[in-house]
Protein backbone atom coordinates (compact mmCIF):
# COMPACT_ATOMS: atom_id res chain seq x y z
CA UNK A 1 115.38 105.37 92.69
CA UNK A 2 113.76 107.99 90.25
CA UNK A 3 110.77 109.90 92.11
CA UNK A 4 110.03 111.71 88.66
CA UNK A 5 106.47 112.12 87.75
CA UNK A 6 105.27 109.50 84.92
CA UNK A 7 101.73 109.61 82.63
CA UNK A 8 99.71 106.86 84.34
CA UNK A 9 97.70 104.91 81.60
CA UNK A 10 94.39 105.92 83.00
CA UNK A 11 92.30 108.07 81.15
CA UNK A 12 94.26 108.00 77.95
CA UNK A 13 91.37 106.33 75.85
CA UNK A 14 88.80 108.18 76.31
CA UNK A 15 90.58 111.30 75.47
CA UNK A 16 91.26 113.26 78.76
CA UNK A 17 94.65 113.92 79.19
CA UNK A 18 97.05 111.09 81.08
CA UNK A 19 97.00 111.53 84.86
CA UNK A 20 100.60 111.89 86.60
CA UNK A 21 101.95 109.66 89.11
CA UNK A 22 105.18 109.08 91.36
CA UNK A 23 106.48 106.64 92.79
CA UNK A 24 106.32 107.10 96.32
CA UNK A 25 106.34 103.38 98.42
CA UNK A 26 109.08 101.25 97.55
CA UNK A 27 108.60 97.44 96.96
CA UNK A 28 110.04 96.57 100.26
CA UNK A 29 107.83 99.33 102.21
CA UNK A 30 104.89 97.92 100.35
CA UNK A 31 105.57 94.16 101.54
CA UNK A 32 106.58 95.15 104.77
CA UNK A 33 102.84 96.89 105.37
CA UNK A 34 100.81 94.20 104.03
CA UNK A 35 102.87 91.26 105.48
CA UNK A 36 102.61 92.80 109.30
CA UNK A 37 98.88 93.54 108.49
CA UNK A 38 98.47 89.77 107.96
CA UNK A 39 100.56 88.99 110.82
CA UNK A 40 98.47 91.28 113.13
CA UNK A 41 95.15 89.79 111.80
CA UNK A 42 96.78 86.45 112.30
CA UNK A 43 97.81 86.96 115.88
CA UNK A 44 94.78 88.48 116.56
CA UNK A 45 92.61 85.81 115.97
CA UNK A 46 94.43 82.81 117.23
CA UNK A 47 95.78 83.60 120.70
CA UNK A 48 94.37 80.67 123.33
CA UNK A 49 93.19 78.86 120.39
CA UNK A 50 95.96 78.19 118.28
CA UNK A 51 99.23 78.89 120.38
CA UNK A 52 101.59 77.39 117.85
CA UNK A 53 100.56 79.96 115.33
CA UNK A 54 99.98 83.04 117.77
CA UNK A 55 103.21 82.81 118.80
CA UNK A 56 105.16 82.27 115.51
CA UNK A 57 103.23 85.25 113.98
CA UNK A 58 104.04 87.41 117.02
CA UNK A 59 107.85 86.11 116.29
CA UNK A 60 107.27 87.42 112.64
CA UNK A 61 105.76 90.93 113.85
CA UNK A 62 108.86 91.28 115.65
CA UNK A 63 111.02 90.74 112.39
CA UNK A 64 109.26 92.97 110.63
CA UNK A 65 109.45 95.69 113.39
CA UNK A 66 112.97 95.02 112.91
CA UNK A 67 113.11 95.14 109.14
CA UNK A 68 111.18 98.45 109.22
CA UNK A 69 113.49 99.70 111.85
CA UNK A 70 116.33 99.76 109.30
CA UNK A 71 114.37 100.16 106.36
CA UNK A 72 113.82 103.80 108.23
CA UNK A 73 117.44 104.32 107.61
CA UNK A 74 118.63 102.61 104.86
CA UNK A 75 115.13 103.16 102.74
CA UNK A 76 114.11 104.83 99.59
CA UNK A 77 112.80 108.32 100.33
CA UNK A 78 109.55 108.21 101.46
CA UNK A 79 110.44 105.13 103.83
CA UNK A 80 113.03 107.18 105.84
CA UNK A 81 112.45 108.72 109.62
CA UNK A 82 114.22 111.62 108.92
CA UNK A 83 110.93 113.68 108.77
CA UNK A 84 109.25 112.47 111.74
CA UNK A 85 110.11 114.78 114.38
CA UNK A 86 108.56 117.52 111.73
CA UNK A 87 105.64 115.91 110.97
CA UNK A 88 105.03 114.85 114.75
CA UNK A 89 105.53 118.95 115.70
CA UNK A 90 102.79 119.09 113.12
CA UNK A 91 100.13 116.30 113.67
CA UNK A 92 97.89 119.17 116.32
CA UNK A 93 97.27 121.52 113.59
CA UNK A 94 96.80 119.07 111.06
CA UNK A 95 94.16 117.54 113.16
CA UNK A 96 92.72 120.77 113.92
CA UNK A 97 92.57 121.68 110.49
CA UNK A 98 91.20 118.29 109.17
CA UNK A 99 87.68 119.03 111.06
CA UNK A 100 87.59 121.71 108.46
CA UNK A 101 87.97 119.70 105.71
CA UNK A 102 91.86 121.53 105.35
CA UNK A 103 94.28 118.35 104.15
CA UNK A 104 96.72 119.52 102.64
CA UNK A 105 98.89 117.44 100.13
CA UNK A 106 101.80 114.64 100.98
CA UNK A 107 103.19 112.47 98.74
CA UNK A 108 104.52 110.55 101.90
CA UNK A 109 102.63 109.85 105.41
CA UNK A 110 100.93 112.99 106.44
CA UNK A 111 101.09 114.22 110.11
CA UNK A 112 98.03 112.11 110.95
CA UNK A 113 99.97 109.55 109.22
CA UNK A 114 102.90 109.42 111.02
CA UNK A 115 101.42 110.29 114.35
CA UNK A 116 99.88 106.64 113.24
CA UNK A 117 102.90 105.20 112.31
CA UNK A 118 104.71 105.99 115.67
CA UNK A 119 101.90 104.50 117.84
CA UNK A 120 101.24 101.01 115.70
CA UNK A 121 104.76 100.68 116.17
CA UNK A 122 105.36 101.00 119.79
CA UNK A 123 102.65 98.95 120.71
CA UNK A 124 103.17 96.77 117.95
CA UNK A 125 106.58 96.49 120.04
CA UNK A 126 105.35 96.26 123.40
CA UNK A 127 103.01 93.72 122.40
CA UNK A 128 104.90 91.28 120.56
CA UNK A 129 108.23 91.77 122.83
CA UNK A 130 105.65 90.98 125.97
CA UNK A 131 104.41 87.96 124.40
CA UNK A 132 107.81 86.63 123.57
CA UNK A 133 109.00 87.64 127.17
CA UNK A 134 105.42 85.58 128.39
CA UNK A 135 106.79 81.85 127.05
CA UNK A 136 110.08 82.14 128.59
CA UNK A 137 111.06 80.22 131.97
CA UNK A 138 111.29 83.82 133.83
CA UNK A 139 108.22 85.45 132.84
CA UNK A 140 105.87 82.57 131.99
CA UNK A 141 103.09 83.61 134.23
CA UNK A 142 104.07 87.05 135.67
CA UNK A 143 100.64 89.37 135.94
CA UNK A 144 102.12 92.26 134.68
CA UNK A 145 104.16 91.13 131.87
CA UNK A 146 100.15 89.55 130.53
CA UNK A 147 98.66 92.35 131.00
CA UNK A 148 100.77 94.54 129.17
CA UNK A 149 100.59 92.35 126.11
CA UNK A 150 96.91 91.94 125.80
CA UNK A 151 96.69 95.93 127.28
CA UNK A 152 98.70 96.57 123.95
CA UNK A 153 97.55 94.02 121.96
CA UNK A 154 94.24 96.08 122.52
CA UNK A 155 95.63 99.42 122.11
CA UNK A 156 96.85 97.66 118.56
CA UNK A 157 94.00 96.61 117.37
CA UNK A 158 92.01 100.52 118.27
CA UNK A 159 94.97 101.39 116.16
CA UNK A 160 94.44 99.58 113.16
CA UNK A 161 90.82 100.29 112.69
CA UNK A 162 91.76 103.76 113.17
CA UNK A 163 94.12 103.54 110.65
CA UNK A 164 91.37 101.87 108.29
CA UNK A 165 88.83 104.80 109.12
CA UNK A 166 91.65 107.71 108.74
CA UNK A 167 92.71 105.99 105.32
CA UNK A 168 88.96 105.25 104.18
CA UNK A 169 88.52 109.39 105.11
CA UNK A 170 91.60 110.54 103.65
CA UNK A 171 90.53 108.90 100.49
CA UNK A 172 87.46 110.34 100.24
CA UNK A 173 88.74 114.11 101.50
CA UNK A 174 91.48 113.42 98.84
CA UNK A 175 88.70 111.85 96.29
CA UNK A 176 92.61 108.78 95.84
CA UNK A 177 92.63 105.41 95.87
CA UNK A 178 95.29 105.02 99.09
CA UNK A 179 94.64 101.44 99.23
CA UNK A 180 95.39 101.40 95.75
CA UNK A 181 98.55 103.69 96.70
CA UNK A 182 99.85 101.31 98.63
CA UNK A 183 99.62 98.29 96.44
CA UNK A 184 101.22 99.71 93.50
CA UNK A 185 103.32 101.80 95.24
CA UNK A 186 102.11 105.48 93.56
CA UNK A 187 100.26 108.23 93.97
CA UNK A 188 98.72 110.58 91.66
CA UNK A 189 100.25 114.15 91.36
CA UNK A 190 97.17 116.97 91.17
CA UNK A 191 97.08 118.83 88.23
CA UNK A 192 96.76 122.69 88.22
């Protein structure tokens, strides 16, 4: 796939010169976020209430934990893993720095980012591989097995609105659209 910097359309009529973009989410990436955000809202909302639907959502979560776990292989660039442990080595100093104001530029997850990325999806994991473990014959009913899930069904949940209010600030440090980033998929390169 061609990461090569493009004229976005914006700006072009009213005589500033075209802002550059790049493809940086893939298609798959893209679906794969917004689908397991729907999923999480979903199971969220309807455990106790609507068991059918809880649990067939938490089946889906674990599909899609299982879709991104290859797609971190077999991905388009900025989908890989291969620059986690990096990014992970850097998440204290970029967190340090961010209270200044300091956010640097990535075209792909930052280290706040990815520090994000790794927790959602461990306790995205815990929590939907202890709810499938609670409906079967062995663990139905086992104390510990429920209160890891709705421990990290919790912890999920901090997570997410974290992940809202670090997007929401990175936005605003960054004065982009990420929301918009991750619909479409690209990001605008900074001119000089």
């Amino acid at each position: 796939m061609a990461e090569e910097a493009v004229p976005d359309r914006r700006g072009v009529s009213d005589g500033r010169p075209a802002e550059r973009s790049v493809a940086v989410w893939d298609l798959p990436l893209r679906l794969w976020h917004w689908a397991l955000a729907a999923c999480v809202a979903a199971a969220w909302f309807t455990p106790t209430v609507y068991d059918s639907l809880h649990r067939l959502v938490g089946y889906a979560v674990i599909g899609l934990l299982a879709f991104r776990l290859v797609w971190g292989f077999r991905g388009s660039r900025y989908s890989r893993f291969r620059t986690i442990g990096a990014r992970l080595r850097a998440a204290p100093g970029y967190l340090w720095n961010l209270r200044r104001g300091i956010t640097g530029r990535y075209l792909g997850l930052n280290p706040a980012g990815t520090l994000m990325l790794v927790a959602l999806l461990l306790s995205l994991t815990v929590s939907a591989v202890t709810g499938a473990l609670s409906v079967t014959v062995t663990f139905f009913g086992v104390w510990w097995i429920e209160d890891t899930h709705a421990v990290a069904s919790d912890a999920v949940m901090v997570l997410v609105v974290l992940h809202i209010v670090g997007v929401v600030l990175m936005g605003t440090l960054q004065r982009e659209n990420l929301t918009r980033a991750m619909i479409t998929g690209r990001k605008r390169i900074r001119r000089h």
